[in-house]
XYZ file of C-alpha atoms in Angstrom:
698
model
C 71.361 -8.255 16.587
C 71.298 -11.651 14.969
C 72.974 -14.849 16.233
C 76.264 -13.719 14.741
C 76.234 -10.362 16.503
C 75.414 -8.436 13.425
C 72.940 -5.455 13.763
C 69.589 -6.002 11.761
C 68.203 -3.042 9.618
C 65.661 -1.025 11.504
C 62.101 -2.187 10.537
C 59.792 0.727 9.361
C 56.785 1.573 11.448
C 53.455 -0.131 10.292
C 51.426 2.257 8.302
C 48.368 3.595 9.901
C 45.259 4.445 8.002
C 44.022 8.100 7.943
C 40.811 7.174 9.768
C 42.834 5.893 12.698
C 45.647 8.277 12.678
C 43.429 11.376 12.738
C 40.833 9.965 15.169
C 39.701 12.639 17.538
C 41.127 12.694 21.050
C 39.103 15.471 22.456
C 35.414 16.496 22.290
C 36.348 19.607 20.416
C 37.954 17.615 17.637
C 34.856 15.751 16.707
C 33.150 17.196 13.712
C 29.448 17.715 13.250
C 28.235 16.556 16.746
C 28.106 19.580 18.775
C 24.737 18.729 20.183
C 26.393 15.616 21.695
C 29.714 16.917 22.854
C 28.273 20.099 24.602
C 25.736 17.975 26.532
C 28.337 15.513 27.702
C 30.811 18.331 28.720
C 28.126 20.014 30.741
C 27.196 16.793 32.402
C 30.867 16.217 33.390
C 31.162 19.748 34.786
C 27.885 19.234 36.815
C 28.811 15.709 37.793
C 25.492 14.441 36.402
C 26.777 11.105 35.158
C 24.328 8.573 34.036
C 24.935 4.852 34.351
C 23.831 3.984 30.787
C 24.371 5.699 27.394
C 23.173 4.835 23.935
C 24.940 6.474 20.838
C 23.068 5.901 17.675
C 23.427 7.151 14.169
C 25.119 6.722 10.717
C 28.258 4.717 10.252
C 31.659 6.383 10.760
C 30.298 9.606 12.391
C 32.106 9.233 15.880
C 29.890 7.071 18.011
C 32.725 4.830 19.343
C 35.153 7.670 19.303
C 32.902 9.871 21.625
C 32.395 6.764 23.859
C 36.261 6.435 24.334
C 36.625 10.229 24.911
C 33.928 10.108 27.603
C 35.619 7.145 29.163
C 38.903 9.048 29.310
C 37.199 12.169 30.679
C 35.462 10.070 33.433
C 38.599 8.190 34.566
C 41.013 11.184 34.155
C 43.090 11.681 37.287
C 43.273 15.395 37.048
C 40.082 17.143 38.451
C 38.218 19.622 36.206
C 39.557 23.153 36.687
C 43.000 22.237 37.543
C 46.047 23.514 35.579
C 46.351 20.440 33.486
C 42.595 20.175 32.998
C 40.820 23.446 32.793
C 37.562 22.067 31.389
C 35.811 18.749 31.058
C 38.140 17.574 28.248
C 40.442 14.768 29.256
C 43.958 15.984 30.054
C 45.604 13.521 27.798
C 48.775 13.215 29.839
C 47.754 11.149 32.861
C 48.237 7.441 32.880
C 44.555 6.647 32.511
C 44.098 8.984 29.457
C 47.147 7.465 27.567
C 46.074 3.942 28.446
C 42.449 4.510 27.234
C 43.702 6.174 23.897
C 46.098 3.182 23.431
C 43.288 0.865 24.112
C 44.775 -1.215 26.892
C 43.149 0.308 29.893
C 42.188 -2.353 32.600
C 38.881 -0.808 33.727
C 37.471 0.200 30.086
C 36.354 -2.943 28.460
C 35.377 -2.417 24.852
C 33.234 -5.497 23.645
C 32.431 -6.226 20.022
C 28.536 -7.062 20.584
C 28.407 -8.674 17.162
C 30.580 -11.539 18.324
C 29.651 -11.598 22.043
C 26.062 -11.468 21.660
C 24.765 -14.501 23.475
C 23.355 -14.800 27.017
C 26.364 -16.587 28.272
C 28.655 -13.701 27.482
C 26.282 -11.160 28.934
C 26.010 -13.270 32.146
C 29.807 -13.168 32.400
C 29.776 -9.358 31.932
C 27.074 -8.951 34.529
C 28.983 -11.034 37.115
C 32.365 -9.159 36.451
C 30.527 -5.835 36.839
C 29.973 -6.551 40.496
C 33.498 -6.126 41.287
C 35.070 -2.745 41.863
C 37.501 -1.234 39.306
C 41.068 -2.184 39.870
C 42.535 1.310 39.608
C 40.389 3.899 38.112
C 37.247 5.611 39.286
C 34.763 3.735 36.990
C 34.533 0.439 35.405
C 33.158 1.268 31.849
C 31.796 -1.236 29.294
C 31.562 0.001 25.638
C 29.401 -2.392 23.547
C 29.859 -1.642 19.916
C 27.039 -2.811 17.595
C 24.809 -3.315 20.485
C 21.701 -4.061 18.303
C 23.340 -7.532 17.671
C 22.782 -8.683 21.178
C 20.027 -11.233 21.411
C 16.753 -10.407 23.305
C 17.500 -13.089 25.937
C 20.797 -11.462 26.587
C 19.247 -7.997 26.978
C 16.734 -9.559 29.372
C 19.855 -10.847 31.530
C 21.290 -7.273 31.581
C 18.048 -5.466 32.472
C 18.371 -5.747 36.274
C 21.939 -4.551 36.131
C 21.029 -1.632 33.902
C 18.161 -0.724 36.215
C 20.174 -0.794 39.490
C 23.767 -0.901 38.586
C 26.740 -0.571 41.031
C 27.950 2.960 41.640
C 31.213 2.241 39.846
C 29.823 0.802 36.559
C 28.858 2.659 33.415
C 27.495 1.149 30.143
C 27.989 2.818 26.765
C 26.343 1.160 23.721
C 27.029 2.265 20.139
C 24.549 1.129 17.442
C 23.496 2.001 13.968
C 20.033 0.556 14.451
C 18.574 1.819 17.841
C 15.123 0.477 16.954
C 16.498 -3.083 17.367
C 17.328 -2.511 20.884
C 14.419 -3.323 23.269
C 12.425 -0.425 24.631
C 13.038 -1.736 28.256
C 16.715 -1.169 27.708
C 16.431 2.194 25.932
C 14.341 3.565 28.784
C 17.077 2.920 31.291
C 19.739 4.713 29.401
C 20.393 8.196 27.997
C 19.968 8.119 24.213
C 22.010 10.470 22.002
C 21.099 10.410 18.278
C 24.088 11.434 16.043
C 23.733 13.482 12.882
C 25.378 12.827 9.543
C 28.384 14.877 9.061
C 27.800 17.900 6.830
C 29.655 18.261 3.566
C 31.333 21.494 4.744
C 32.650 19.880 7.887
C 33.998 16.836 5.897
C 35.527 19.136 3.276
C 37.250 21.157 6.197
C 38.732 18.127 7.630
C 39.949 16.722 4.321
C 41.614 19.956 3.509
C 43.370 20.053 6.767
C 44.521 16.318 6.533
C 45.840 16.933 2.907
C 47.918 19.870 4.085
C 49.204 17.942 7.042
C 50.131 14.922 4.820
C 51.652 17.137 2.044
C 49.186 16.113 -0.627
C 48.391 18.506 -3.419
C 44.601 18.361 -3.958
C 42.350 20.762 -5.817
C 38.863 21.788 -4.597
C 37.075 19.709 -7.130
C 38.928 16.509 -6.008
C 38.279 17.200 -2.360
C 34.588 17.880 -3.089
C 34.254 14.640 -4.827
C 35.873 12.862 -1.765
C 33.531 14.675 0.467
C 30.450 13.763 -1.577
C 31.432 10.082 -1.708
C 31.600 9.995 2.059
C 27.828 10.400 2.115
C 27.835 12.015 5.532
C 30.420 9.627 6.916
C 33.816 11.042 8.071
C 35.394 7.548 8.094
C 34.198 6.761 4.636
C 35.588 9.929 3.197
C 39.044 9.323 4.836
C 39.093 5.758 3.609
C 38.473 6.893 0.075
C 41.039 9.697 0.439
C 43.598 7.091 1.712
C 42.919 4.912 -1.398
C 43.150 8.026 -3.720
C 46.521 9.072 -2.259
C 47.933 5.635 -2.746
C 46.874 5.690 -6.399
C 47.843 9.291 -7.255
C 50.850 10.165 -9.252
C 53.802 11.591 -7.202
C 55.519 14.829 -8.263
C 58.604 15.938 -6.265
C 57.661 13.751 -3.455
C 54.116 14.969 -3.199
C 50.980 13.142 -4.197
C 48.716 14.966 -6.711
C 44.957 14.337 -6.483
C 42.834 15.453 -9.282
C 39.018 14.974 -10.009
C 39.302 12.661 -13.043
C 41.617 10.361 -11.123
C 39.067 10.109 -8.302
C 36.252 9.380 -10.600
C 38.048 6.569 -12.375
C 39.004 5.250 -8.933
C 35.353 5.227 -7.688
C 33.849 4.247 -10.979
C 31.729 7.162 -11.394
C 31.084 9.651 -14.203
C 31.122 13.432 -14.153
C 27.716 15.005 -13.579
C 28.078 16.942 -16.793
C 26.958 13.726 -18.493
C 23.597 13.911 -16.821
C 23.233 17.464 -17.515
C 23.590 16.673 -21.186
C 21.132 13.936 -20.891
C 18.452 16.266 -19.356
C 19.036 18.762 -22.006
C 18.297 16.043 -24.533
C 15.193 15.127 -22.731
C 14.052 18.706 -22.680
C 14.561 18.927 -26.527
C 12.869 15.586 -27.109
C 15.848 14.034 -28.643
C 15.625 10.289 -27.928
C 18.526 9.504 -30.242
C 20.925 11.641 -28.259
C 19.926 10.160 -24.998
C 20.610 6.582 -26.306
C 24.020 7.620 -27.750
C 25.225 9.104 -24.440
C 23.968 5.875 -22.480
C 25.678 3.716 -25.111
C 28.975 5.587 -24.571
C 28.761 5.278 -20.802
C 28.025 1.630 -20.868
C 30.592 0.785 -23.469
C 33.170 2.490 -21.446
C 32.667 -0.197 -18.717
C 30.384 1.717 -16.356
C 27.976 -0.293 -14.328
C 24.297 0.276 -15.097
C 23.340 0.069 -11.454
C 26.108 2.775 -10.478
C 24.898 4.954 -13.320
C 21.309 4.706 -12.279
C 22.421 5.551 -8.729
C 24.180 8.697 -9.879
C 21.289 9.668 -12.010
C 19.013 9.421 -8.909
C 21.415 11.655 -6.955
C 21.554 14.258 -9.658
C 17.673 14.242 -10.224
C 17.386 14.592 -6.398
C 19.714 17.612 -6.233
C 17.667 19.059 -9.235
C 14.358 18.745 -7.407
C 15.857 20.344 -4.387
C 17.346 23.174 -6.469
C 13.820 23.677 -8.118
C 12.045 23.811 -4.732
C 14.503 26.167 -3.055
C 14.595 28.487 -6.126
C 18.321 28.348 -6.803
C 19.519 29.868 -10.020
C 22.795 29.418 -11.872
C 23.519 33.041 -10.957
C 22.635 32.859 -7.266
C 23.248 29.866 -5.140
C 22.695 31.466 -1.784
C 21.211 29.301 0.974
C 22.035 26.028 -1.062
C 24.749 24.815 1.237
C 22.179 23.359 3.839
C 19.888 21.675 1.210
C 22.499 20.729 -1.441
C 25.500 18.949 0.104
C 27.566 19.527 -3.025
C 30.238 21.890 -4.194
C 29.350 25.340 -5.693
C 30.139 24.192 -9.223
C 27.727 21.334 -8.886
C 25.016 23.555 -7.389
C 25.237 25.815 -10.450
C 25.026 22.671 -12.685
C 21.930 21.401 -11.076
C 20.279 24.740 -11.110
C 20.826 24.915 -14.867
C 19.151 21.462 -15.221
C 16.328 22.324 -12.869
C 15.506 25.531 -14.768
C 14.571 23.310 -17.873
C 11.686 21.659 -16.129
C 8.799 22.099 -13.869
C 8.769 20.664 -10.249
C 6.147 18.170 -11.245
C 8.333 16.934 -14.146
C 11.417 16.566 -12.126
C 9.436 14.629 -9.401
C 8.308 12.223 -12.077
C 11.811 11.846 -13.464
C 13.129 11.089 -10.021
C 10.364 8.533 -9.383
C 11.042 6.733 -12.726
C 14.702 6.511 -12.059
C 14.259 5.327 -8.551
C 11.986 2.468 -9.902
C 14.697 1.751 -12.541
C 17.448 1.660 -9.910
C 15.341 -0.736 -7.822
C 14.692 -3.023 -10.754
C 18.378 -3.383 -11.703
C 18.984 -5.290 -8.543
C 17.178 -8.291 -9.635
C 17.188 -7.995 -13.542
C 19.387 -10.150 -15.809
C 19.684 -7.604 -18.668
C 20.683 -4.458 -16.615
C 21.873 -2.524 -19.700
C 18.422 -2.800 -21.325
C 16.517 -1.720 -18.222
C 18.711 1.254 -17.738
C 18.266 2.381 -21.351
C 14.436 1.880 -20.929
C 14.499 3.993 -17.849
C 16.270 6.803 -19.834
C 13.783 6.525 -22.660
C 10.791 6.849 -20.153
C 12.159 10.379 -19.271
C 11.704 11.398 -22.822
C 8.169 10.030 -22.952
C 7.169 11.517 -19.804
C 8.236 14.873 -21.147
C 5.673 14.377 -24.034
C 2.806 13.520 -21.793
C 0.497 15.939 -20.222
C -0.073 15.738 -16.421
C -3.388 14.364 -15.211
C -4.119 17.652 -13.258
C -3.691 19.737 -16.423
C -6.034 17.470 -18.484
C -8.762 17.578 -15.674
C -8.430 21.306 -15.300
C -8.773 21.798 -19.058
C -11.935 19.569 -19.130
C -13.615 21.301 -16.228
C -12.783 24.814 -17.578
C -14.046 23.730 -21.033
C -17.384 22.369 -19.721
C -17.918 25.517 -17.597
C -17.296 27.902 -20.440
C -19.150 26.112 -23.227
C -22.843 26.872 -24.161
C -25.352 24.091 -23.490
C -25.800 22.161 -26.686
C -29.497 21.637 -27.956
C -31.211 18.575 -26.659
C -31.131 15.642 -29.189
C -34.125 13.468 -29.700
C -34.022 10.392 -27.386
C -35.810 7.047 -27.628
C -39.197 6.843 -26.075
C -38.965 5.175 -22.642
C -40.318 1.726 -21.978
C -44.186 1.947 -21.399
C -43.710 0.430 -17.944
C -41.741 3.218 -16.689
C -43.750 5.765 -14.618
C -43.760 9.327 -15.733
C -41.708 11.507 -13.425
C -43.735 14.349 -11.704
C -43.294 17.929 -13.215
C -40.862 20.290 -12.097
C -43.475 22.882 -10.815
C -46.475 20.967 -9.855
C -49.730 22.795 -9.571
C -53.040 21.763 -7.996
C -54.695 21.134 -11.382
C -52.216 18.900 -12.971
C -50.809 16.653 -10.169
C -51.547 12.932 -9.975
C -50.620 10.047 -7.945
C -48.079 7.538 -9.407
C -49.126 3.909 -9.467
C -47.932 1.789 -6.659
C -45.146 -0.531 -7.907
C -45.694 -4.186 -7.797
C -43.333 -6.936 -7.897
C -42.607 -8.535 -11.275
C -40.490 -11.471 -12.250
C -39.307 -9.463 -15.322
C -38.388 -6.341 -13.402
C -34.775 -6.839 -13.704
C -35.035 -7.201 -17.533
C -37.178 -4.108 -17.631
C -34.693 -1.954 -15.599
C -32.050 -2.898 -17.843
C -33.858 -2.053 -21.056
C -35.162 1.137 -19.610
C -31.889 2.877 -19.937
C -30.879 1.481 -23.272
C -30.393 4.257 -25.904
C -30.208 7.095 -23.418
C -27.041 9.177 -23.717
C -24.592 9.099 -20.896
C -24.952 11.999 -18.528
C -28.266 13.178 -19.896
C -31.662 12.470 -18.074
C -34.999 12.435 -20.038
C -36.920 15.529 -19.768
C -40.303 14.776 -17.834
C -43.319 15.578 -19.942
C -45.657 18.330 -18.771
C -49.216 16.874 -18.615
C -52.107 19.308 -19.592
C -54.996 19.454 -17.276
C -58.306 18.295 -18.715
C -61.756 18.115 -17.065
C -63.154 14.679 -17.715
C -61.967 11.085 -18.225
C -62.122 9.002 -21.369
C -60.822 5.708 -22.702
C -57.438 6.173 -24.387
C -57.972 6.112 -28.123
C -55.176 4.817 -30.397
C -53.303 6.615 -31.649
C -52.642 9.467 -29.230
C -53.626 12.755 -30.765
C -50.853 15.404 -30.392
C -50.864 19.005 -31.572
C -49.602 19.631 -35.058
C -46.443 21.727 -34.270
C -44.945 18.726 -32.136
C -43.618 16.107 -34.311
C -44.534 12.633 -33.213
C -41.929 9.974 -33.362
C -42.586 6.836 -35.156
C -44.613 4.249 -32.976
C -42.597 1.950 -30.984
C -43.181 -1.625 -31.871
C -45.031 -3.810 -29.504
C -42.632 -5.320 -27.021
C -42.713 -9.022 -26.462
C -43.805 -10.791 -23.265
C -40.081 -10.848 -22.018
C -39.879 -7.112 -22.264
C -43.193 -6.101 -20.706
C -43.281 -6.762 -17.006
C -46.569 -8.710 -15.921
C -46.880 -8.323 -12.015
C -48.723 -10.961 -9.816
C -51.226 -8.308 -8.948
C -52.068 -6.049 -12.010
C -50.605 -2.667 -11.569
C -52.108 0.466 -13.019
C -50.639 1.218 -16.444
C -48.998 4.542 -17.002
C -48.812 6.207 -20.358
C -45.489 7.786 -21.348
C -45.864 10.874 -23.575
C -42.828 11.121 -26.035
C -41.048 14.456 -25.517
C -40.582 16.790 -28.488
C -37.066 17.777 -29.779
C -35.817 21.046 -28.601
C -36.562 24.099 -30.551
C -34.045 25.367 -33.131
C -35.108 28.788 -34.294
C -37.640 30.267 -31.759
C -39.264 28.607 -28.732
C -42.644 27.162 -29.579
C -45.264 26.960 -26.995
C -46.365 23.363 -26.204
C -49.600 22.454 -27.553
C -52.276 21.158 -25.267
C -52.372 17.362 -25.311
C -55.723 15.826 -26.193
C -58.304 15.445 -23.254
C -58.510 11.648 -23.236
C -54.862 11.205 -22.443
C -54.838 13.592 -19.385
C -58.074 12.028 -18.239
C -56.462 8.724 -18.293
C -53.679 9.978 -16.175
C -56.007 11.630 -13.796
C -58.160 8.545 -13.177
C -56.100 5.451 -13.909
C -58.006 2.208 -14.616
C -56.502 -1.219 -14.367
C -55.956 -2.886 -17.717
C -57.684 -6.152 -18.053
C -55.352 -9.206 -18.641
C -56.366 -11.439 -21.593
C -56.044 -15.035 -20.628
C -56.228 -17.865 -23.102
C -58.806 -20.614 -22.815
C -56.221 -23.105 -21.851
C -55.214 -20.715 -18.904
C -58.657 -20.032 -17.885
C -59.458 -23.729 -17.325
C -59.268 -25.051 -13.778
C -56.063 -26.795 -13.106
C -56.199 -30.573 -13.068
C -54.234 -32.786 -10.714
C -50.810 -33.601 -12.014
C -49.433 -37.212 -12.300
C -47.199 -36.405 -9.549
C -50.142 -35.486 -7.064
C -51.631 -38.903 -7.900
C -48.469 -40.734 -6.978
C -48.807 -42.621 -3.645
C -45.224 -41.714 -2.624
C -45.773 -38.137 -3.245
C -49.077 -37.937 -1.282
C -47.327 -39.776 1.718
C -44.374 -37.339 1.427
C -46.789 -34.303 1.470
C -48.616 -35.606 4.315
C -45.518 -36.373 6.341
C -43.885 -33.047 5.707
C -47.114 -31.264 6.800
C -47.359 -33.363 9.969
C -43.756 -32.647 10.838
C -44.134 -28.888 10.094
C -47.196 -28.785 12.248
C -45.268 -30.420 15.103
C -43.305 -27.201 15.382
C -40.060 -28.669 16.804
C -39.436 -30.932 13.878
C -38.786 -28.431 11.044
C -35.282 -29.810 10.414
C -36.770 -33.276 9.786
C -39.517 -31.780 7.500
C -36.877 -30.118 5.415
C -34.783 -33.235 5.272
C -37.801 -35.368 4.022
C -38.704 -32.513 1.582
C -35.384 -32.905 -0.148
C -35.563 -36.879 0.115
C -36.627 -39.239 -2.553
C -39.665 -41.422 -1.762
C -40.546 -44.694 -3.476
C -42.930 -47.502 -2.658
C -41.756 -50.892 -3.754
C -43.202 -54.443 -2.633
C -44.842 -53.141 0.468
C -41.878 -51.096 1.438
C -41.485 -47.272 1.676
C -37.887 -46.456 0.927
C -36.971 -42.785 1.818
C -33.438 -41.881 0.334
C -32.329 -38.863 2.301
C -29.351 -36.606 1.602
C -28.052 -37.022 5.194
C -25.064 -39.067 6.381
C -25.684 -42.054 8.596
C -24.721 -40.016 11.780
C -26.780 -37.017 10.933
C -29.805 -39.118 9.885
C -30.152 -40.361 13.570
C -29.772 -36.720 14.773
C -32.123 -35.020 12.433
C -34.847 -37.628 12.362
C -34.788 -38.528 16.012
C -37.250 -40.995 17.649
C -39.852 -38.300 18.109
C -39.721 -37.121 14.528
C -39.902 -40.941 13.304
C -43.032 -41.438 15.470
C -44.711 -38.436 13.840
C -43.674 -39.697 10.502
C -45.199 -43.272 11.031
C -48.423 -41.710 12.358
C -48.760 -39.523 9.197
C -48.146 -42.573 6.920
C -50.761 -44.644 8.703
C -53.293 -41.670 8.702
C -52.726 -41.241 4.962
C -54.437 -44.644 4.529
C -51.612 -46.492 2.891
C -52.047 -49.628 4.749
C -49.157 -51.335 6.413
C -45.786 -50.361 4.817
C -42.305 -51.046 6.036
C -40.396 -47.771 6.615
C -36.745 -47.798 5.474
C -34.759 -44.461 6.046
C -31.619 -44.557 3.907
C -28.500 -42.361 4.365
C -26.690 -40.604 1.590
C -23.952 -43.299 1.526
C -26.372 -45.850 0.082
C -27.059 -46.235 -3.485
C -29.900 -43.881 -4.729
C -33.097 -45.672 -5.168
C -34.330 -43.494 -8.071
C -33.746 -40.168 -9.675
C -35.369 -37.444 -7.576
C -38.546 -35.948 -8.953
C -39.800 -32.514 -8.599
C -42.426 -32.410 -5.767
C -45.626 -30.606 -6.334
C -46.226 -27.535 -4.124
C -48.410 -27.916 -1.000
C -51.916 -26.714 -1.500
C -52.449 -23.252 -0.111
C -48.743 -22.221 -0.083
C -47.330 -19.184 -1.869
C -45.745 -21.430 -4.569
C -49.087 -23.220 -5.264
C -50.926 -19.843 -5.725
C -48.023 -18.601 -8.041
C -48.410 -21.785 -10.113
C -52.162 -21.030 -10.409
C -51.573 -17.615 -11.765
C -52.203 -17.070 -15.642
C -49.224 -15.087 -16.116
C -46.908 -17.772 -14.602
C -48.765 -20.453 -16.608
C -48.220 -18.425 -19.692
C -44.571 -18.026 -19.033
C -44.184 -21.795 -18.370
C -45.814 -22.548 -21.636
C -43.698 -20.131 -23.653
C -40.314 -20.598 -22.121
C -40.651 -23.959 -20.265
C -39.825 -22.249 -17.107
C -39.293 -23.581 -13.715
C -40.414 -22.054 -10.583
C -37.779 -22.116 -7.972
C -38.167 -19.122 -5.570
C -41.463 -17.287 -4.827
C -41.592 -14.147 -3.010
C -44.952 -12.964 -1.744
C -45.091 -9.100 -1.811
C -48.930 -8.685 -1.629
C -49.938 -5.939 0.891
C -52.539 -6.811 3.473
C -54.822 -4.117 2.181
């Protein structure tokens, strides 16, 4: 009544959403979680109660609901087996059960861990857990979204979880159990919840629609169940929204599939069936026309790509499981869709192979991922659909490889084509079937500065995949000099003589190696096989007893080398003497290397040595002992009294560094004296940088 004594109109009760109104109150009412409910009921019957539970799984599948039912069953005042409570289910009539169901029980504390996630809140919880429950048997803490608790807070709870009081039970519900520390998980019993099957969601929706007096056909309920995506709460929320937007006839709401699709912003799967039919018939224009109609109607490209991915996934599963439009047996477990949609996906799957559907699914998944960060989503969605048509035109790599391998296996070998004569420096390979009369020892390979160039030119002109056929040497009794040209039997055509290679092409070793004559092979026979004619005796004789070919040296090369101007330079002589003395000292190799790279100059009675060392490293490398050896070597060289100045790299260079002549007797000096090296220097103005001595001891 108001202040004037008049009665106020009765206020209508607040509307309660379907997800809360039809929340299960017993273990038997929970859909799709029998493996959890049966285990908990057996534990209650056997009094095997754990002090910690972790309930993990998909959203909206009953984790918190089962935690509340378990709390009511633990604190129910009626014992199991009594008249009011024949089994482990809560009686739902005692004071404890009704308070827990209403959410105002004193000893059942439900905490939102996403908000109370810090160490201070967990410390308060730990301190309060020490006290006994005020009325019920157990003090129960339900931590929802437990993965949000910080690591420090979990560490503060570890000791209580390991050795809790007898009256305390912890229940943690989470969608991300991997974020809970392993030390906490090992102290609790972990129950992993399953996604609710489509059949179970469909049964619940059908029962709720009848109870709410809502007329809904099977296609509409199937769409709602599919939209739930394994979550009962999501399906009930979408159903609540659909009932609110549905037309009312005679006081009853009417749900149909078209209205639910418009509400969710989706399109019928018949559109994707049409697209795949156009892809199968290689009609790109029709694919683009359908995509244009969908996008012009206001559909989101990301939502369309998501639906296309789901439809292609169902097609792949239908193809793998062998489902046909006429028979969809066994498809309920694999395809969580209605029977009509199962037949539709079976029709689409019959158009393609399993590999093609897999490539389609991969392409659309990539398109769906790209739409999340692309500006022009429409263009990328259209491009993704066009790729499906292009993939249909392509042959799989496996098929191409199998065709190539089968074609090579069945084809007849082609006649050998004439190939260029190998480089004369290449040793002839041994024959396939050697005999005591025609075997010979190949020449021992020697190091050549032009070896890399020879190896490169050796394989030029040879076809890929073919190896040159080794010639068959004919045995001859005696040896004779090689006459030019090489006489060959008449039936075998002799190719044109190869022009004489230049010095850069012919390898000239430091130690002359035995030359080997390569015999050009004859082309393969065409009409009838022709017996190879015997090769002239002088050739085989040359192969049997190889003789070193003399090297012609010009008069300039034969003349003894004269001292270079650098060797007459006093600074250079002092540098060589100092480096040799430091090297002979044994422990001063670092100083010898530093002075080798240094620049020496004598000016006005002062010997200036410009090193490449810093001021600090100069004192370390050229220590007092090395400096003593250096001064003694300078005096021994007979240069009189010179003032010695060692300059670090920071000072201004005294002169441009000159190339130092090699020490006498070294490998570099012997290489410089070789006529081949001198010839190369005169032709190419070459510079000797690295010398590798590969001479054998014998």
